[in-house]
Tab-separated table of C-alpha atoms and ligand atoms in Angstrom:
chain	number	residue	atom	x	y	z
A	83	MET	CA	86.329	43.149	16.229
A	84	THR	CA	86.122	39.980	18.261
A	85	TYR	CA	83.210	39.697	20.629
A	86	GLN	CA	83.468	41.116	24.085
A	87	ALA	CA	80.631	42.031	26.403
A	88	LEU	CA	80.641	45.803	26.863
A	89	ASP	CA	80.311	47.709	30.115
A	90	SER	CA	79.465	51.338	30.749
A	91	GLU	CA	83.079	52.355	30.028
A	92	SER	CA	84.038	50.184	27.078
A	93	VAL	CA	80.728	51.062	25.419
A	94	ILE	CA	81.916	54.689	25.213
A	95	ASP	CA	85.179	53.727	23.519
A	96	TYR	CA	83.210	51.610	21.117
A	97	LEU	CA	80.902	54.469	20.120
A	98	LYS	CA	83.697	57.038	19.784
A	99	ASP	CA	85.009	55.138	16.795
A	100	ARG	CA	81.665	54.897	14.971
A	101	SER	CA	81.646	57.421	12.176
A	102	ALA	CA	78.099	56.314	11.326
A	103	LEU	CA	77.020	58.266	14.418
A	104	GLU	CA	78.365	61.543	13.064
A	105	GLU	CA	74.891	62.978	12.529
A	106	VAL	CA	73.217	61.689	15.667
A	107	ILE	CA	76.001	62.496	18.141
A	108	PRO	CA	78.492	64.750	16.387
A	109	ASN	CA	80.393	65.354	19.615
A	110	ARG	CA	81.438	61.996	21.018
A	111	ASP	CA	84.156	63.239	23.390
A	112	ASP	CA	82.007	63.668	26.480
A	113	LEU	CA	79.761	60.613	26.413
A	114	VAL	CA	78.244	59.050	29.514
A	115	ALA	CA	76.644	55.626	29.548
A	116	LYS	CA	74.308	53.803	31.841
A	117	GLU	CA	73.072	50.264	31.639
A	118	VAL	CA	69.276	50.130	31.869
A	119	GLY	CA	68.327	46.673	30.680
A	120	ASP	CA	65.329	45.704	32.711
A	121	GLY	CA	64.916	42.911	30.228
A	122	ASN	CA	65.482	39.264	30.767
A	123	LEU	CA	67.966	38.660	28.036
A	124	ASN	CA	70.395	41.368	26.990
A	125	LEU	CA	72.487	44.407	27.889
A	126	VAL	CA	70.895	47.765	27.075
A	127	PHE	CA	72.891	50.996	27.455
A	128	ILE	CA	71.737	54.568	27.072
A	129	ILE	CA	74.657	56.716	25.964
A	130	GLU	CA	74.344	60.482	25.840
A	131	SER	CA	76.506	63.517	25.298
A	132	GLN	CA	76.964	65.407	28.567
A	133	GLY	CA	77.017	68.690	26.696
A	134	ASP	CA	73.714	67.980	24.954
A	135	PRO	CA	71.551	65.209	26.411
A	136	ASP	CA	69.355	65.385	23.314
A	137	GLN	CA	72.226	63.686	21.557
A	138	ALA	CA	71.717	60.131	22.711
A	139	VAL	CA	71.543	56.579	21.437
A	140	VAL	CA	70.738	53.140	22.773
A	141	LEU	CA	73.136	50.242	22.362
A	142	LYS	CA	71.754	46.761	22.846
A	143	GLN	CA	74.110	43.800	23.025
A	144	ALA	CA	73.380	40.106	23.294
A	145	LEU	CA	75.237	38.075	25.892
A	146	PRO	CA	76.162	34.462	25.216
A	147	TYR	CA	73.698	33.381	27.875
A	148	LEU	CA	70.238	34.210	29.150
A	149	ARG	CA	70.728	37.183	31.426
A	150	VAL	CA	67.921	36.341	33.824
A	151	ALA	CA	69.410	32.895	34.489
A	152	GLY	CA	73.089	33.913	34.572
A	153	ASP	CA	75.759	32.077	32.613
A	154	SER	CA	74.254	28.755	33.611
A	155	TRP	CA	71.889	29.053	30.658
A	156	PRO	CA	73.795	29.430	27.388
A	157	LEU	CA	71.936	31.119	24.576
A	158	THR	CA	73.381	31.900	21.201
A	159	ARG	CA	74.281	35.529	20.490
A	160	GLU	CA	72.964	35.018	16.982
A	161	ARG	CA	69.662	36.363	18.287
A	162	MET	CA	71.022	39.864	17.726
A	163	ARG	CA	71.307	39.172	14.012
A	164	PHE	CA	67.595	38.334	13.884
A	165	GLU	CA	66.714	41.393	15.924
A	166	THR	CA	68.761	43.669	13.658
A	167	GLN	CA	67.425	42.167	10.434
A	168	ALA	CA	63.873	42.493	11.707
A	169	LEU	CA	64.401	46.093	12.888
A	170	LEU	CA	65.726	47.012	9.452
A	171	LYS	CA	62.808	45.319	7.704
A	172	HIS	CA	60.312	46.968	10.051
A	173	ASN	CA	61.909	50.359	9.415
A	174	GLU	CA	61.384	49.770	5.721
A	175	LEU	CA	57.798	48.498	5.975
A	176	ALA	CA	56.525	50.540	8.913
A	177	PRO	CA	58.719	53.643	9.099
A	178	GLY	CA	58.245	55.702	12.250
A	179	LEU	CA	56.813	52.750	14.175
A	180	VAL	CA	60.153	51.233	15.238
A	181	PRO	CA	63.444	52.772	16.428
A	182	LEU	CA	65.906	53.856	13.733
A	183	VAL	CA	68.994	51.684	13.383
A	184	TYR	CA	72.325	53.545	13.296
A	185	VAL	CA	74.938	50.795	13.588
A	186	SER	CA	74.742	47.035	13.436
A	187	ASP	CA	77.720	44.858	14.297
A	188	GLU	CA	77.270	41.142	13.924
A	189	ASP	CA	80.690	40.209	15.376
A	190	MET	CA	79.920	42.165	18.518
A	191	SER	CA	76.263	40.991	18.540
A	192	LEU	CA	75.007	44.511	18.983
A	193	VAL	CA	72.830	47.182	17.475
A	194	VAL	CA	72.933	50.950	18.048
A	195	MET	CA	69.520	52.520	17.686
A	196	GLU	CA	67.438	55.569	18.272
A	197	TYR	CA	66.982	56.482	21.938
A	198	LEU	CA	63.295	56.704	22.773
A	199	GLY	CA	63.698	59.059	25.677
A	200	ASN	CA	60.160	60.428	25.532
A	201	HIS	CA	58.496	57.024	25.465
A	202	ARG	CA	57.583	54.486	28.103
A	203	ILE	CA	57.070	50.772	27.966
A	204	MET	CA	53.308	50.493	27.547
A	205	ARG	CA	52.479	48.210	30.484
A	206	GLN	CA	53.063	50.747	33.213
A	207	PRO	CA	51.016	53.632	31.825
A	208	LEU	CA	48.202	51.167	31.106
A	209	VAL	CA	48.166	50.282	34.783
A	210	GLU	CA	48.040	54.041	35.498
A	211	ARG	CA	44.962	54.234	33.248
A	212	ARG	CA	46.596	56.476	30.672
A	213	LYS	CA	45.121	56.780	27.221
A	214	PHE	CA	46.901	56.576	23.912
A	215	PRO	CA	44.726	58.038	21.193
A	216	HIS	CA	47.013	56.914	18.344
A	217	PHE	CA	47.935	53.448	19.540
A	218	VAL	CA	45.195	51.628	17.621
A	219	ASP	CA	46.111	53.299	14.366
A	220	HIS	CA	49.840	52.747	14.862
A	221	ILE	CA	49.850	49.143	16.007
A	222	SER	CA	47.305	48.063	13.393
A	223	THR	CA	49.452	49.662	10.689
A	224	PHE	CA	52.570	48.019	12.074
A	225	MET	CA	50.964	44.581	12.081
A	226	ALA	CA	49.144	44.853	8.756
A	227	ARG	CA	52.241	46.056	6.902
A	228	SER	CA	54.934	43.958	8.592
A	229	LEU	CA	52.862	40.807	8.133
A	230	PHE	CA	51.384	41.388	4.684
A	231	PHE	CA	54.583	42.515	2.968
A	232	THR	CA	56.602	39.538	4.222
A	233	SER	CA	54.006	36.933	3.224
A	234	ASP	CA	53.221	34.937	0.088
A	235	LEU	CA	50.467	37.440	-0.567
A	236	TYR	CA	53.036	40.044	-1.590
A	237	LEU	CA	56.343	38.263	-2.234
A	238	THR	CA	57.032	35.724	-4.956
A	239	GLY	CA	57.570	32.197	-3.700
A	240	VAL	CA	61.303	32.489	-4.337
A	241	GLU	CA	61.630	35.874	-2.613
A	242	LYS	CA	59.706	34.706	0.383
A	243	LYS	CA	61.662	31.490	0.839
A	244	GLU	CA	65.004	33.251	0.382
A	245	PHE	CA	63.996	35.823	2.966
A	246	GLN	CA	62.615	33.166	5.277
A	247	ALA	CA	65.980	31.359	5.075
A	248	LYS	CA	67.564	34.361	6.834
A	249	PHE	CA	65.110	34.005	9.685
A	250	ILE	CA	65.550	30.412	10.760
A	251	ASN	CA	65.805	31.305	14.420
A	252	PRO	CA	65.940	27.877	16.078
A	253	HIS	CA	67.062	28.746	19.584
A	254	MET	CA	64.627	31.587	20.154
A	255	CYS	CA	61.814	29.497	18.674
A	256	LYS	CA	62.718	26.719	21.087
A	257	ILE	CA	62.236	29.129	24.005
A	258	GLN	CA	58.691	29.945	22.835
A	259	GLU	CA	57.938	26.316	22.005
A	260	ASP	CA	58.862	25.320	25.543
A	261	PHE	CA	57.680	28.294	27.567
A	262	VAL	CA	54.525	29.320	25.730
A	263	PHE	CA	53.181	26.024	24.506
A	264	THR	CA	54.519	23.136	26.584
A	265	ASN	CA	56.069	23.516	30.016
A	266	PRO	CA	53.442	25.732	31.675
A	267	TYR	CA	50.839	22.986	31.214
A	268	MET	CA	52.859	20.157	32.747
A	269	GLU	CA	55.200	19.776	35.661
A	270	SER	CA	58.396	21.668	34.980
A	271	ALA	CA	60.802	23.074	37.555
A	272	GLU	CA	60.834	26.672	36.320
A	273	ASN	CA	57.054	27.177	36.406
A	274	GLN	CA	55.781	29.670	38.947
A	275	TRP	CA	52.277	30.559	39.989
A	276	ASN	CA	50.347	32.152	42.771
A	277	PRO	CA	49.655	29.421	45.382
A	278	GLU	CA	46.103	30.820	45.671
A	279	ILE	CA	45.315	29.459	42.198
A	280	ASP	CA	46.944	26.079	42.588
A	281	ALA	CA	43.654	24.235	42.007
A	282	GLU	CA	43.002	26.125	38.764
A	283	VAL	CA	46.539	25.501	37.523
A	284	GLN	CA	46.245	21.792	38.220
A	285	ALA	CA	42.869	21.745	36.471
A	286	VAL	CA	44.399	23.228	33.302
A	287	ARG	CA	47.124	20.605	33.390
A	288	ALA	CA	44.510	17.856	33.592
A	289	ASN	CA	42.030	19.229	31.056
A	290	GLY	CA	42.268	16.872	28.087
A	291	GLU	CA	40.256	18.960	25.683
A	292	LEU	CA	42.309	22.053	26.462
A	293	LYS	CA	45.613	20.229	26.200
A	294	LEU	CA	44.615	18.907	22.812
A	295	ALA	CA	43.864	22.451	21.699
A	296	LEU	CA	47.156	23.785	23.132
A	297	ALA	CA	49.031	21.075	21.239
A	298	GLU	CA	47.286	22.197	18.054
A	299	MET	CA	48.369	25.779	18.688
A	300	LYS	CA	51.957	24.645	19.172
A	301	GLU	CA	51.780	22.845	15.843
A	302	SER	CA	50.543	26.057	14.251
A	303	TYR	CA	53.442	28.017	15.771
A	304	MET	CA	56.021	25.498	14.650
A	305	THR	CA	54.852	24.891	11.107
A	306	HIS	CA	52.732	27.776	9.840
A	307	GLY	CA	55.432	29.988	8.319
A	308	GLN	CA	53.007	32.573	7.032
A	309	ALA	CA	55.015	35.801	7.411
A	310	LEU	CA	57.862	37.416	9.336
A	311	ILE	CA	56.330	37.728	12.785
A	312	HIS	CA	57.732	39.700	15.718
A	313	SER	CA	56.910	36.759	17.922
A	314	ASP	CA	57.112	38.609	21.249
A	315	LEU	CA	54.665	41.436	20.601
A	316	HIS	CA	53.416	42.062	24.122
A	317	THR	CA	52.913	45.478	25.711
A	318	GLY	CA	56.446	45.206	27.134
A	319	SER	CA	57.740	45.369	23.555
A	320	VAL	CA	55.816	48.535	22.749
A	321	MET	CA	57.071	51.989	23.743
A	322	VAL	CA	54.507	54.779	23.667
A	323	ASN	CA	53.675	58.356	24.422
A	324	GLU	CA	50.597	60.451	23.641
A	325	THR	CA	51.466	60.822	19.984
A	326	ASP	CA	53.937	58.107	19.073
A	327	THR	CA	54.247	54.307	19.160
A	328	ARG	CA	57.350	52.166	18.605
A	329	VAL	CA	57.727	48.409	18.509
A	330	ILE	CA	61.055	47.203	19.955
A	331	ASP	CA	62.823	43.930	20.739
A	332	PRO	CA	62.150	41.604	17.750
A	333	GLU	CA	64.817	39.050	18.683
A	334	PHE	CA	62.325	36.177	18.432
A	335	ALA	CA	61.401	37.122	14.850
A	336	PHE	CA	60.890	34.237	12.442
A	337	PHE	CA	58.375	33.061	9.855
A	338	GLY	CA	55.358	31.986	11.833
A	339	PRO	CA	51.591	32.440	12.089
A	340	MET	CA	50.349	36.024	11.787
A	341	GLY	CA	47.781	35.398	14.512
A	342	PHE	CA	50.560	34.948	17.056
A	343	ASP	CA	51.438	38.667	16.856
A	344	VAL	CA	47.865	39.895	16.701
A	345	GLY	CA	46.843	37.581	19.539
A	346	ALA	CA	49.720	38.864	21.695
A	347	ILE	CA	48.490	42.444	21.521
A	348	LEU	CA	44.845	41.536	22.178
A	349	GLU	CA	45.731	39.206	25.031
A	350	ASN	CA	47.955	41.766	26.759
A	351	LEU	CA	45.181	44.333	26.655
A	352	VAL	CA	42.819	41.822	28.244
A	353	LEU	CA	45.311	40.933	30.991
A	354	ASN	CA	45.724	44.622	31.709
A	355	TYR	CA	41.913	44.913	31.824
A	356	LEU	CA	41.821	42.164	34.455
A	357	SER	CA	44.631	43.730	36.499
A	358	HIS	CA	42.404	46.740	37.193
A	359	TYR	CA	40.194	44.655	39.488
A	360	ALA	CA	43.102	45.142	41.896
A	361	HIS	CA	44.849	48.277	40.622
A	362	THR	CA	41.715	50.423	40.379
A	363	PRO	CA	39.498	49.948	43.429
A	364	ASP	CA	37.049	52.742	42.524
A	365	PRO	CA	34.297	50.960	40.558
A	366	ASP	CA	33.449	53.894	38.279
A	367	GLU	CA	37.051	54.641	37.382
A	368	ARG	CA	37.624	50.965	36.804
A	369	ALA	CA	34.574	50.458	34.606
A	370	GLU	CA	35.453	53.478	32.525
A	371	TYR	CA	39.016	52.362	31.871
A	372	GLN	CA	38.105	48.724	31.331
A	373	ALA	CA	35.581	49.813	28.706
A	374	TYR	CA	38.339	51.831	27.077
A	375	LEU	CA	40.588	48.755	26.957
A	376	LEU	CA	37.894	46.560	25.415
A	377	GLU	CA	37.195	49.246	22.852
A	378	MET	CA	40.887	49.136	22.067
A	379	VAL	CA	40.751	45.343	21.594
A	380	ARG	CA	37.854	45.772	19.180
A	381	ASP	CA	39.470	48.609	17.276
A	382	VAL	CA	42.916	47.006	17.037
A	383	TRP	CA	41.433	43.946	15.400
A	384	ASN	CA	38.979	45.798	13.160
A	385	GLU	CA	41.589	48.286	11.986
A	386	PHE	CA	44.144	45.548	11.445
A	387	ALA	CA	41.640	43.543	9.363
A	388	ARG	CA	40.596	46.573	7.347
A	389	LYS	CA	44.162	47.669	6.600
A	390	PHE	CA	45.338	44.154	5.833
A	391	ASP	CA	42.498	43.658	3.368
A	392	ALA	CA	43.102	47.026	1.715
A	393	VAL	CA	46.832	46.579	1.365
A	394	TRP	CA	46.240	43.127	-0.100
A	395	ALA	CA	43.624	44.293	-2.595
A	396	GLU	CA	46.021	47.009	-3.750
A	397	ASN	CA	49.227	44.973	-3.823
A	398	ASN	CA	48.204	41.521	-4.915
A	399	CYS	CA	51.508	40.591	-6.530
A	400	GLY	CA	52.537	37.610	-4.406
A	401	GLU	CA	52.764	33.941	-5.254
A	402	LEU	CA	49.304	33.338	-3.775
A	403	MET	CA	47.364	33.942	-6.126
A	404	PRO	CA	48.153	36.304	-9.020
A	405	THR	CA	45.510	38.852	-10.012
A	406	LYS	CA	45.151	37.136	-13.364
A	407	TYR	CA	43.936	34.026	-11.545
A	408	TRP	CA	40.900	36.006	-10.351
A	409	ASN	CA	40.256	37.337	-13.833
A	410	PHE	CA	36.848	35.822	-14.624
A	411	PRO	CA	33.294	37.191	-14.416
A	412	ALA	CA	32.731	36.661	-10.664
A	413	GLY	CA	36.462	36.872	-9.953
A	414	GLU	CA	36.520	40.109	-8.027
A	415	GLU	CA	33.936	38.864	-5.552
A	416	ILE	CA	35.599	35.497	-5.199
A	417	PHE	CA	38.941	37.180	-4.544
A	418	ALA	CA	37.258	39.303	-1.870
A	419	GLU	CA	35.830	36.111	-0.345
A	420	PHE	CA	39.293	34.525	-0.352
A	421	ARG	CA	40.648	37.540	1.513
A	422	ARG	CA	37.735	37.440	3.961
A	423	ARG	CA	38.382	33.776	4.773
A	424	TYR	CA	42.112	34.327	5.105
A	425	ILE	CA	41.610	37.195	7.564
A	426	GLN	CA	39.013	35.156	9.439
A	427	LYS	CA	41.632	32.445	9.900
A	428	ILE	CA	44.047	35.035	11.306
A	429	LEU	CA	41.343	35.926	13.861
A	430	HIS	CA	40.934	32.259	14.836
A	431	ASP	CA	44.708	31.981	15.248
A	432	ALA	CA	44.821	35.222	17.226
A	433	ALA	CA	42.206	33.780	19.595
A	434	GLY	CA	44.057	30.472	19.943
A	435	HIS	CA	47.532	31.940	20.353
A	436	GLY	CA	46.296	34.833	22.481
A	437	GLY	CA	44.527	32.320	24.734
A	438	CYS	CA	47.683	30.189	25.092
A	439	LYS	CA	49.731	33.216	25.961
A	440	MET	CA	47.195	34.326	28.543
A	441	LEU	CA	47.401	30.919	30.207
A	442	ARG	CA	51.153	30.680	30.187
A	443	ARG	CA	51.448	34.042	31.918
A	444	MET	CA	49.479	32.594	34.837
A	445	MET	CA	51.482	29.405	35.317
A	446	GLY	CA	54.761	29.436	33.381
A	447	ILE	CA	58.233	30.880	33.819
A	448	VAL	CA	57.492	34.464	32.726
A	449	ASN	CA	54.611	36.249	34.434
A	450	ILE	CA	53.644	39.813	33.660
A	451	TRP	CA	54.126	42.948	35.683
A	452	ASP	CA	50.530	44.198	35.279
A	453	ILE	CA	49.490	41.255	37.450
A	454	THR	CA	52.571	40.397	39.533
A	455	SER	CA	52.593	43.987	40.770
A	456	ILE	CA	49.380	43.195	42.680
A	457	GLU	CA	50.826	42.480	46.098
A	458	ASP	CA	47.759	41.001	47.793
A	459	LEU	CA	47.803	37.394	46.573
A	460	GLN	CA	44.057	36.966	46.989
A	461	LYS	CA	43.281	40.015	44.914
A	462	ARG	CA	45.819	38.867	42.389
A	463	ALA	CA	44.145	35.466	42.260
A	464	VAL	CA	40.832	37.085	41.310
A	465	CYS	CA	42.453	38.429	38.138
A	466	GLU	CA	44.362	35.244	37.461
A	467	ARG	CA	41.329	32.984	37.731
A	468	LEU	CA	39.513	35.161	35.225
A	469	ALA	CA	42.522	35.076	32.898
A	470	ILE	CA	42.552	31.292	33.042
A	471	LYS	CA	38.848	31.121	32.212
A	472	ILE	CA	39.071	33.618	29.367
A	473	GLY	CA	42.315	32.206	27.972
A	474	SER	CA	40.907	28.675	28.009
A	475	ARG	CA	37.775	29.767	26.168
A	476	TRP	CA	39.715	31.745	23.567
A	477	VAL	CA	41.717	28.614	22.803
A	478	LEU	CA	38.838	26.153	22.896
A	479	GLU	CA	36.307	28.296	21.022
A	480	ARG	CA	38.739	29.768	18.491
A	481	GLY	CA	37.196	27.943	15.532
A	482	LYS	CA	33.759	29.430	16.270
A	483	ILE	CA	34.897	33.030	16.596
A	484	SER	CA	33.239	34.994	13.808
A	485	SER	CA	34.227	38.509	14.810
A	486	VAL	CA	36.254	40.247	17.480
A	487	ASP	CA	32.972	40.856	19.297
A	488	ASP	CA	32.947	37.152	20.143
A	489	LEU	CA	36.306	37.524	21.902
A	490	ILE	CA	35.017	40.538	23.796
A	491	ARG	CA	31.791	38.726	24.681
A	492	ILE	CA	33.836	35.956	26.319
A	493	VAL	CA	35.644	38.569	28.428
A	494	ALA	CA	32.324	40.169	29.363
A	495	GLU	CA	30.657	36.841	30.244
A	496	GLU	CA	33.515	35.681	32.442
A	497	THR	CA	33.873	39.007	34.258
A	498	LYS	CA	30.164	39.660	34.750
A	499	ALA	CA	30.214	38.557	38.363
A	500	ALA	CA	33.605	40.113	39.194
B	1158	ADP	P1	65.472	42.436	26.269
B	1158	ADP	O1	65.440	41.797	24.927
B	1158	ADP	O2	66.714	42.124	27.004
B	1158	ADP	O3	64.222	42.183	27.035
B	1158	ADP	P2	64.505	45.053	25.440
B	1158	ADP	O4	64.755	45.287	24.005
B	1158	ADP	O5	63.125	44.671	25.837
B	1158	ADP	O6	65.576	44.019	26.005
B	1158	ADP	O7	64.975	46.346	26.230
B	1158	ADP	C1	65.013	46.363	27.655
B	1158	ADP	C2	64.567	47.732	28.139
B	1158	ADP	O8	65.464	48.743	27.680
B	1158	ADP	C3	63.199	48.144	27.632
B	1158	ADP	O9	62.196	47.638	28.459
B	1158	ADP	C4	63.285	49.656	27.671
B	1158	ADP	O10	63.022	50.115	28.972
B	1158	ADP	C5	64.737	49.918	27.353
B	1158	ADP	N1	64.924	50.187	25.908
B	1158	ADP	C6	65.142	49.295	24.926
B	1158	ADP	N2	65.269	49.902	23.731
B	1158	ADP	C7	65.140	51.231	23.954
B	1158	ADP	C8	65.200	52.399	23.125
B	1158	ADP	N3	65.405	52.312	21.809
B	1158	ADP	N4	65.036	53.610	23.720
B	1158	ADP	C9	64.827	53.695	25.059
B	1158	ADP	N5	64.770	52.650	25.883
B	1158	ADP	C10	64.921	51.412	25.346
B	1159	MG	MG1	63.819	40.636	24.494
């Protein structure tokens, strides 16, 4: 089939012909579709059977341009191939933590997947101070397994490079290179920020030490092809309910630094923490929920580190380094030390990349709803100034971070007076 962008009618004709959907929607004669993409990039349709709304799927299709900017900004549809490949890999490595894939169609640049009708994008319920008792366990498993099993720690050098070759994702990488690491910190037409924090934004752009560190983080992103990373793992890419967690939207996936994914989760939790200075005026309610969020930051990292270490110790069959290499009298301890240092480096990268991402949300093209939903610009500025201070310190002090408690301490120190 040659590519055509679907609409809420043609999408129904398309699905009628898919025999692969036989089990999910056996009756495809009375389908209704609605387009729900609140995203910046693609079309997302929910299609359900009128007779039985439990029979439903989601179809996501890439457009040949960036949706948010209209057709003035061409963007290759190939991004759907990366998203589909990553979803399939994640289903294999972290089953139950991503949507099932029913149909993938490269010509049409689309994927048909499980409809997560009982889930919500995580940002909003976090602003409502909801709690997710399984999130830490789920997201730490997702990260430990998706990162470990696509790295040189598990794959042979040949396997890893052949797999990596399928994930050279130049155009999506370019978006992150520009909009996470470069443009927010210099003059660039698309940047947007709260006028109340203009002085702080200008100070970041003139801070030599910080700009040096940001440049180093960009170099890490561009060259440190450690594992298949999701590369856009913010709380807008996580759908949750009380019992279940799913990671969606891996169209930026490529081989990059593991700390970029881990840092994204930690940083988004901290930004949500800060947003409660405006969203939750009652000081007791606020303190209680903020403590919950910091606990989550601590637990996500600690559980990730523990699971990553365990899965490595049990599955050390990758190119780096074979078990036999550690086969000498003190070998077991030295291998454990190698793992400890490796995981420590992931923490440093998580701090650096998380810090960058915190800063770019304050002064780049894409801000986040947790904070932009604060209507009073002065109240919003209170959160944003704190984010700039914390983000800057995470980046600058990344090399000295010895445990996640150091990251939390920085948050506590900067918010003490708030
Ligand atoms: P984009 O890449 O364009 O940002 P997303 O993959 O983030 O698109 O999807 C946009 C929105 O569509 C999500 O925020 C979510 O509300 C909804 N969505 C995406 N996938 C699913 C799904 N499998 N089930 C239910 N809703 C989904
Ligand atoms: Mg997306």
